[in-house]
Each structure stands twice: as structure tokens, then as C-alpha cells.
PDB file of C-alpha atoms in Angstrom:
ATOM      1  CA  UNK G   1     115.915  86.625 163.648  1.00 38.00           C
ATOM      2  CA  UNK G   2     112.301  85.801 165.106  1.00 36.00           C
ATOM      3  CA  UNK G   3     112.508  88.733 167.055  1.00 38.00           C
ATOM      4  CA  UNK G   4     112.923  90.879 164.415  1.00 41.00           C
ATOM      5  CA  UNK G   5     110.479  89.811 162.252  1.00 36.00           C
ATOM      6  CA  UNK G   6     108.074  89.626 165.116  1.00 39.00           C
ATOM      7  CA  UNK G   7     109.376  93.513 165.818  1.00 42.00           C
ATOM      8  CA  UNK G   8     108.741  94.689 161.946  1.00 44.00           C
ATOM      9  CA  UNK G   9     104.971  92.721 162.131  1.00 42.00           C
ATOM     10  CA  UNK G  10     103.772  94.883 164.978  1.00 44.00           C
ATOM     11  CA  UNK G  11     104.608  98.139 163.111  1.00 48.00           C
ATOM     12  CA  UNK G  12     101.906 100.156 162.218  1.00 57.00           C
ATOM     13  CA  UNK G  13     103.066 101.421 158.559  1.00 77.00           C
ATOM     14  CA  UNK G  14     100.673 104.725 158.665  1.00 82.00           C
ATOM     15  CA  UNK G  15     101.567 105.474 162.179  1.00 84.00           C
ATOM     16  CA  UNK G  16     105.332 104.703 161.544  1.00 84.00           C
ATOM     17  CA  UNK G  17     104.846 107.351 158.398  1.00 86.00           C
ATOM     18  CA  UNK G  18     103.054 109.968 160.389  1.00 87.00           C
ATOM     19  CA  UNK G  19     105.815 109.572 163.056  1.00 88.00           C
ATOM     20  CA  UNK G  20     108.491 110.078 160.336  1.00 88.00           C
ATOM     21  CA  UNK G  21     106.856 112.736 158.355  1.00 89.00           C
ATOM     22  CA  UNK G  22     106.349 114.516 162.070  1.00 89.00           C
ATOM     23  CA  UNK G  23     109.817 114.668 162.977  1.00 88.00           C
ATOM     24  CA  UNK G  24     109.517 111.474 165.473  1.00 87.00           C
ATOM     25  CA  UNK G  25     113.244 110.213 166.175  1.00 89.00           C
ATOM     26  CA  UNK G  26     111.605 106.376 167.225  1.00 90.00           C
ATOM     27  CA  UNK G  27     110.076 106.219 163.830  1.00 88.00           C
ATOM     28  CA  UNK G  28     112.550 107.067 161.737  1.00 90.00           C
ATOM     29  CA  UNK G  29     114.872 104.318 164.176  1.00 92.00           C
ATOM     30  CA  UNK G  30     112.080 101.861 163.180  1.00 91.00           C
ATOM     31  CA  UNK G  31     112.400 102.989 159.407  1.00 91.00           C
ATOM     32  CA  UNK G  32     115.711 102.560 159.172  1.00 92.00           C
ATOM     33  CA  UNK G  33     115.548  98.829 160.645  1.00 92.00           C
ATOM     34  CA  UNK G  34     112.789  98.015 158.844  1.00 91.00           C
ATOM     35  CA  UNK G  35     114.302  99.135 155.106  1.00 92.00           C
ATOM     36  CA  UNK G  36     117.873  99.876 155.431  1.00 93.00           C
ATOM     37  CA  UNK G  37     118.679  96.290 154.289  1.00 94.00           C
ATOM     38  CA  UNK G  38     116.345  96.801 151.025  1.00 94.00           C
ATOM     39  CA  UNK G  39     118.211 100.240 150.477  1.00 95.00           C
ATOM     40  CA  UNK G  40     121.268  98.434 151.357  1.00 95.00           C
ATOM     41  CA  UNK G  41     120.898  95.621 149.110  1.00 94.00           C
ATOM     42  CA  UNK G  42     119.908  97.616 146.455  1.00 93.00           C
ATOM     43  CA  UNK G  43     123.361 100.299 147.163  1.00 94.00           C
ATOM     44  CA  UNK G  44     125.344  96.858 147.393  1.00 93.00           C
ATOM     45  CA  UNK G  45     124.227  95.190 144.233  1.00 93.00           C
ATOM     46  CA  UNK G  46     124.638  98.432 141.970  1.00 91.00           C
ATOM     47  CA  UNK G  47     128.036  99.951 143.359  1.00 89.00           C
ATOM     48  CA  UNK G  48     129.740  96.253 144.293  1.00 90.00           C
ATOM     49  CA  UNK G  49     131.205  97.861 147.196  1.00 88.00           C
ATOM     50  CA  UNK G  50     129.822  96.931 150.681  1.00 91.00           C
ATOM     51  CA  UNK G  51     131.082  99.914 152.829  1.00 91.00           C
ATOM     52  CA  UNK G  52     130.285 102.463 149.674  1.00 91.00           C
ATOM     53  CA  UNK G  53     126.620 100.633 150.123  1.00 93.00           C
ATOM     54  CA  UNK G  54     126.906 101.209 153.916  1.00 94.00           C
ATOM     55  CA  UNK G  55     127.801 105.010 153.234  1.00 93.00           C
ATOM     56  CA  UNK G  56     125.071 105.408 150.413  1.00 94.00           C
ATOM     57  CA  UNK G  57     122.937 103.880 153.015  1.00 94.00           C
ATOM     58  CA  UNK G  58     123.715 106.424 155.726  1.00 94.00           C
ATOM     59  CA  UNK G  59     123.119 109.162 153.133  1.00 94.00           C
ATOM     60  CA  UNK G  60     119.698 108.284 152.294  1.00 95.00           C
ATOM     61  CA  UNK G  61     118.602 108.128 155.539  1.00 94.00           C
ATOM     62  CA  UNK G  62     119.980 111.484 156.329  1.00 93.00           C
ATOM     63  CA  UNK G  63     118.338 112.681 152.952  1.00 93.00           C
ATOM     64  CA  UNK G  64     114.799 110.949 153.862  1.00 93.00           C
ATOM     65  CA  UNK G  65     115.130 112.745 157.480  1.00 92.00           C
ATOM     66  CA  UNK G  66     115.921 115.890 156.246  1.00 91.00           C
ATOM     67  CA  UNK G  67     113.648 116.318 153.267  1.00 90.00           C
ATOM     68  CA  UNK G  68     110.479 114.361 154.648  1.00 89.00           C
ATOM     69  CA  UNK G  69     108.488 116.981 154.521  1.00 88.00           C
ATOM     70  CA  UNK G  70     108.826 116.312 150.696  1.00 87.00           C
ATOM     71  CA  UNK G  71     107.039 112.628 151.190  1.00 88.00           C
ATOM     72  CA  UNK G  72     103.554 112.438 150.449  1.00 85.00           C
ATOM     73  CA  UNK G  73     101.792 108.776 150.667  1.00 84.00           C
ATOM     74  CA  UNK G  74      98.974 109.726 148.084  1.00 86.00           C
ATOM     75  CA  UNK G  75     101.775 109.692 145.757  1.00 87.00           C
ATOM     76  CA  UNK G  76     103.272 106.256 146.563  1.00 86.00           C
ATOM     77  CA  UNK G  77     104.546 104.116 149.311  1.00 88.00           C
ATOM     78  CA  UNK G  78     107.509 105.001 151.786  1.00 88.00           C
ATOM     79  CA  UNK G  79     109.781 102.415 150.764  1.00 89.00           C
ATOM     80  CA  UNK G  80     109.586 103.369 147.121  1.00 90.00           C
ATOM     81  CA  UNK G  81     110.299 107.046 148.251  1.00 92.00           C
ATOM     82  CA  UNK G  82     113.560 105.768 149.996  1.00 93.00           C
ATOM     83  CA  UNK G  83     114.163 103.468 146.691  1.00 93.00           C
ATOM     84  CA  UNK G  84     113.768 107.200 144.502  1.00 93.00           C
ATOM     85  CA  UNK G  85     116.116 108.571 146.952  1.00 94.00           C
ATOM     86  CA  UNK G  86     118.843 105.455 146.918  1.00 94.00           C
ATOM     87  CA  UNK G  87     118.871 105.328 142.916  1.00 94.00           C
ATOM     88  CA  UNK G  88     119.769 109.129 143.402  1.00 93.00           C
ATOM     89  CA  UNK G  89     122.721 108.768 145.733  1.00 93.00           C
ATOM     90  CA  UNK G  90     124.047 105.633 143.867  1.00 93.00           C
ATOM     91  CA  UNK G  91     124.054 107.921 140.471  1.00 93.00           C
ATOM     92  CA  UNK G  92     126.306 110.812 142.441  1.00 91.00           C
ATOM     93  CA  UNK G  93     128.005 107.207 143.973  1.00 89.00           C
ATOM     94  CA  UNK G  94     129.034 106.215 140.724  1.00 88.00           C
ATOM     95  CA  UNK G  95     129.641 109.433 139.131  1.00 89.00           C
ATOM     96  CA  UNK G  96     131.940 110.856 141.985  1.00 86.00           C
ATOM     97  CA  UNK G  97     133.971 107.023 141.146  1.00 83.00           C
ATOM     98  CA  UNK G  98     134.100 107.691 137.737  1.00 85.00           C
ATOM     99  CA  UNK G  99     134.834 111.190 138.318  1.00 82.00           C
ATOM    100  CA  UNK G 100     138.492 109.827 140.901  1.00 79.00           C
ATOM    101  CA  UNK G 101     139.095 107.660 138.297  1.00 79.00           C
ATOM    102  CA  UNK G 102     139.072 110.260 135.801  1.00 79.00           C
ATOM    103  CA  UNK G 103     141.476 112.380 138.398  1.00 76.00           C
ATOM    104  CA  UNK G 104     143.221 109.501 138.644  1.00 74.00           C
ATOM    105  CA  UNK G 105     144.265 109.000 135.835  1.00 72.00           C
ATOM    106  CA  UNK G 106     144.912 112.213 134.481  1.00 73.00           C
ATOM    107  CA  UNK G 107     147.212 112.904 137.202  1.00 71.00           C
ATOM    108  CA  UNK G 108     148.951 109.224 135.867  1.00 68.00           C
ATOM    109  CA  UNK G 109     149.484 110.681 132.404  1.00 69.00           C
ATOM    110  CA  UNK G 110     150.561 114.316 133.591  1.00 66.00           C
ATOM    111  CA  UNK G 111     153.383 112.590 135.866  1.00 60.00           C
ATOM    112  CA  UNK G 112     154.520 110.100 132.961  1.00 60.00           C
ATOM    113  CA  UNK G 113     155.198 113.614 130.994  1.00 59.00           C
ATOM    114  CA  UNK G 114     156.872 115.373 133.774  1.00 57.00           C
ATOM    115  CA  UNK G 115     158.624 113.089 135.768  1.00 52.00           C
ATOM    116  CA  UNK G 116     161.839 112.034 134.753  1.00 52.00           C
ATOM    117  CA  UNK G 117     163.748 108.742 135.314  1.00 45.00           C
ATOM    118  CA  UNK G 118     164.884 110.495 138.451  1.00 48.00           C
ATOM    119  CA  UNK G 119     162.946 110.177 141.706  1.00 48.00           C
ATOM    120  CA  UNK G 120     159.629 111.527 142.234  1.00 56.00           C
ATOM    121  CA  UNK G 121     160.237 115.340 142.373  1.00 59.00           C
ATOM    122  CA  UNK G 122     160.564 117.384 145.712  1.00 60.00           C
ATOM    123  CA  UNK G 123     158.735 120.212 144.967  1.00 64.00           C
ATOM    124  CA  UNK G 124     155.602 118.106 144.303  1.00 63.00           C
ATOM    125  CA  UNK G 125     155.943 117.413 148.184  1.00 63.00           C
ATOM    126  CA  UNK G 126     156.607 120.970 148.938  1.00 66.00           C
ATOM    127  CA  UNK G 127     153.530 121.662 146.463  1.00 67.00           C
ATOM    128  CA  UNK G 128     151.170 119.548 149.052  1.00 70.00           C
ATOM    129  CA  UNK G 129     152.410 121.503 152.292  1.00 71.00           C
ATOM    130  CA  UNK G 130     151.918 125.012 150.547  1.00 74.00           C
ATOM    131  CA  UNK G 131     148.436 123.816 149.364  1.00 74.00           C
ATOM    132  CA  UNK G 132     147.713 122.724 153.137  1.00 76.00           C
ATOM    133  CA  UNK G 133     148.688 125.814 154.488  1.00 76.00           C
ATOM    134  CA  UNK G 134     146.913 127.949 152.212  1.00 81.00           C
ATOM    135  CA  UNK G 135     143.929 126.193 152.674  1.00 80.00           C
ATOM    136  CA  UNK G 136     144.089 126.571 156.197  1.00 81.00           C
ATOM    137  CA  UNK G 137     144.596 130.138 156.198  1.00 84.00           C
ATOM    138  CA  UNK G 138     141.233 130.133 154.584  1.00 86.00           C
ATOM    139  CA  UNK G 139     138.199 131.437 156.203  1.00 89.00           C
ATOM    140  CA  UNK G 140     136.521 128.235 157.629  1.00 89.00           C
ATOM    141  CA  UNK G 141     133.486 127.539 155.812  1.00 89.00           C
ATOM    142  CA  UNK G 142     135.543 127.953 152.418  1.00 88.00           C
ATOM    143  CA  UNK G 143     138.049 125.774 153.956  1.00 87.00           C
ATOM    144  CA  UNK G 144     134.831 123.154 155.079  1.00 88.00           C
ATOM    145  CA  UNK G 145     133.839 123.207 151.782  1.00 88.00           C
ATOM    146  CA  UNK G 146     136.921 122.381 149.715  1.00 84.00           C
ATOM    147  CA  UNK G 147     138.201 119.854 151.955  1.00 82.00           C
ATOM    148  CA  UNK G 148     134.579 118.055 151.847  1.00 86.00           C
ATOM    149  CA  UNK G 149     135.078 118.518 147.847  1.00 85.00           C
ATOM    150  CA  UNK G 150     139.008 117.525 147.296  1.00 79.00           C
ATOM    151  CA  UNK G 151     139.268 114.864 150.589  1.00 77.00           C
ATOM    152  CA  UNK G 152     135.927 113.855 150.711  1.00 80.00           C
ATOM    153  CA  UNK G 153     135.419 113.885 147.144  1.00 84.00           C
ATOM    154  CA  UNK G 154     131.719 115.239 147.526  1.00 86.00           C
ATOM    155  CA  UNK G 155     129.396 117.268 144.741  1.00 89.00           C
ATOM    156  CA  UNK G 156     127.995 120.753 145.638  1.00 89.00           C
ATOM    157  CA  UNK G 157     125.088 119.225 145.887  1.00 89.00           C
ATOM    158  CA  UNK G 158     125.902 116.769 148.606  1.00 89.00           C
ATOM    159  CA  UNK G 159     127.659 119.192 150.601  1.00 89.00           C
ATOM    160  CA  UNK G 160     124.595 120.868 151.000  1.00 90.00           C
ATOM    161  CA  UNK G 161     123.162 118.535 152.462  1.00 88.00           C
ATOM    162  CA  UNK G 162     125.644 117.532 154.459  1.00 87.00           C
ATOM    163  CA  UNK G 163     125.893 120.666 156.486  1.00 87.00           C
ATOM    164  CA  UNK G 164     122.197 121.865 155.484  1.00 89.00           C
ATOM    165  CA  UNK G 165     123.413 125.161 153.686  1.00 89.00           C
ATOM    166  CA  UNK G 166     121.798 126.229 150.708  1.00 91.00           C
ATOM    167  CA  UNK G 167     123.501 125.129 147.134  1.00 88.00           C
ATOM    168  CA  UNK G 168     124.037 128.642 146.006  1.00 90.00           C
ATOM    169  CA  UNK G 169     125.837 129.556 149.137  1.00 91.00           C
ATOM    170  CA  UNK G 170     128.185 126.366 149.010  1.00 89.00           C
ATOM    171  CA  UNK G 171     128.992 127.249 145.046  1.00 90.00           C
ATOM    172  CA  UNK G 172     129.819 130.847 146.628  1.00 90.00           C
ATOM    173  CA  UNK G 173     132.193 129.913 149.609  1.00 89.00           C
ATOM    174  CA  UNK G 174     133.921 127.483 147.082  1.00 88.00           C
ATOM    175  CA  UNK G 175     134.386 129.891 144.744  1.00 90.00           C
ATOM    176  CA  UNK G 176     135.357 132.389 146.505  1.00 90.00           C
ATOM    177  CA  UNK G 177     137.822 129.640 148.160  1.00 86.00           C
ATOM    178  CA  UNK G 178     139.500 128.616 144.698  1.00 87.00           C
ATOM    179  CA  UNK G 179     139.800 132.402 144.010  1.00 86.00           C
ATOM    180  CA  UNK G 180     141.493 133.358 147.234  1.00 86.00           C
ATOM    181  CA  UNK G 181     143.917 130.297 146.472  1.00 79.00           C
ATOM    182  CA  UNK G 182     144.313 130.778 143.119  1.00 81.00           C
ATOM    183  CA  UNK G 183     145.666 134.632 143.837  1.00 79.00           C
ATOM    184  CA  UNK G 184     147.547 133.491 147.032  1.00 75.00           C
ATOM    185  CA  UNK G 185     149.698 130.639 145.111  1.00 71.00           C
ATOM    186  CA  UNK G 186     150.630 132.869 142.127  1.00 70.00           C
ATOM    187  CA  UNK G 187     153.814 132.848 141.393  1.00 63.00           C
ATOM    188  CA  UNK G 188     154.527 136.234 141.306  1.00 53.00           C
ATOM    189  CA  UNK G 189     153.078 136.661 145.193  1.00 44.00           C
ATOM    190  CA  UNK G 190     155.734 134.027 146.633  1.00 45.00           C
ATOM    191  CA  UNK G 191     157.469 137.273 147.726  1.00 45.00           C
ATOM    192  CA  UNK G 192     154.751 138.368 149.558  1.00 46.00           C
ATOM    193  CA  UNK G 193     153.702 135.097 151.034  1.00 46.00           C
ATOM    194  CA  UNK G 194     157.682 135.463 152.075  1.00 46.00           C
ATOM    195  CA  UNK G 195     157.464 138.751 153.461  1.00 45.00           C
ATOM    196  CA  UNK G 196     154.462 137.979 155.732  1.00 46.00           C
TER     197      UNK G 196
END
């Protein structure tokens, strides 16, 4: 514990921020020891969750990195950037929860009305290996996108910054995605997925 303290007093803060703002891997190693646990706390304390706090730390982090260019200290200090940035990640934290629950339940109510007192239905399972296959048999960045969206339950937004693509091009490849799917599992073109 001594050592780390004694580590985190020998930092320079204005050559640790020119480091980061210059693209220097060390300082943005030394950033991250020296405030992940504030962003941490911070994630853990609003969301409740510890490992959704551990990934909403990771995100910020990768979001600092990638748009420090964006940081200017005449405007305020470091950590309060990465606070700006953490308050923003825990809002799309707690919407995308809100949003499952949402899915959640509205799946709930839509199986109370179709499922009957028999077993859960068969063709729901053959449902989820159609889906699968027709989303494989999409090109792959439409594919990349809709899993990160339906399995990894991210926004646009965050999947543009996950694979550094701009917004308008993710909202086009999943688009263009849910279109090709939609027309592919049509009822009327079973036949032709049969014939292929």
C-alpha cells in the first residue's frame, strides 16, 4: 500500500497529462492506476454491480485513450474529464439495463400469450438456429455489428467506439443487416432458402 502511494506522489500531473494527451502508453498505465479506483468507485456506487463497474471502468479508459485529443487542461482537471466521461458510460450502463429489462419482459408477456400449457414450443428452438444461420451468412461487419447489438447488448454509439468506425457507418451496416434478414426470413422465401 506504501508503495503505491509513494508511486502516485512522484507523478508529475502535467507531465503525466502531456504524456497522455501525446499518445504515451506509460502515462496512460500511470493514469489508469492512479484514477481507475475513483472511476471505479464512482461506476460501483451508481450501477451496484462490481463487474458492470469493472466493465464501465474499462470503457472509459478506452474512451479517454481514444478521444484525448478532446482533453484540454485550461478547461478543467484530468480526473474531472475521466469523471464527465464515467457519468456518460454509467447513463448508456443503466439505460442498456433498463433497456434488457424492458426486452425482458416483453418477451415474458408475449410467451404467457402464446405458449400453451404444453411444453415450451419447438419451433421457438428451430427459430434460434435459423436466426444463427442467417446471421452468419451475413457479410461480416453487418454480422459484427448485430451480434455486438443483440449478444452484447451495445448502443450504436458504443459500437463505434468499440471498433473505431464512424456512427453513421455502424447505423448503415446494421441496417442494411436487419434488412437483408428481414427479406431472407420471410415466409414466403422458405422455398428459396430450401432450394439453395
Amino acid at each position: 500500500m506504501t508503495t503505491a502511494l509513494h508511486i502516485n506522489a512522484e507523478i508529475d500531473d502535467s507531465a503525466l497529462v502531456d504524456g497522455f494527451r501525446n499518445g504515451d502508453e506509460a502515462s496512460l498505465e500511470a493514469l489508469h492506476r492512479r484514477w481507475g479506483p475513483l472511476v471505479y468507485a464512482h461506476a460501483r456506487r451508481s450501477t451496484g454491480d462490481a463487474r458492470e463497474a469493472e466493465d464501465i471502468t474499462q470503457l472509459v479508459f478506452f474512451a479517454a485513450w481514444r478521444g484525448r485529443a478532446g482533453f484540454t487542461p485550461e478547461r478543467g482537471t484530468l480526473p474531472g474529464w475521466l469523471l464527465g466521461i464515467t457519468r456518460r458510460k454509467i447513463a448508456d450502463a443503466l439505460a442498456a439495463r433498463t433497456r434488457r429489462t424492458e426486452l425482458v419482459d416483453a418477451a415474458a408477456a408475449q410467451l404467457l400469450l402464446t405458449v400453451t400449457d404444453e411444453a415450451v414450443r419447438p419451433e421457438a428452438v428451430l427459430d434460434r438456429v435459423l436466426l444463427t444461420d442467417e446471421l452468419s451468412r451475413l457479410p461480416n461487419h453487418q454480422r459484427q455489428v448485430l451480434n455486438l447489438a443483440f449478444y452484447d447488448d451495445l448502443t450504436q454509439t458504443q459500437i463505434a467506439e468499440l471498433t473505431g468506425w464512424p456512427l453513421g457507418t455502424v447505423k448503415s451496416h446494421a441496417r442494411r443487416g436487419m434488412h437483408r434478414l428481414a427479406s431472407r426470413l420471410q415466409p414466403d422465401t422458405g422455398r428459396e432458402r430450401a432450394a439453395r
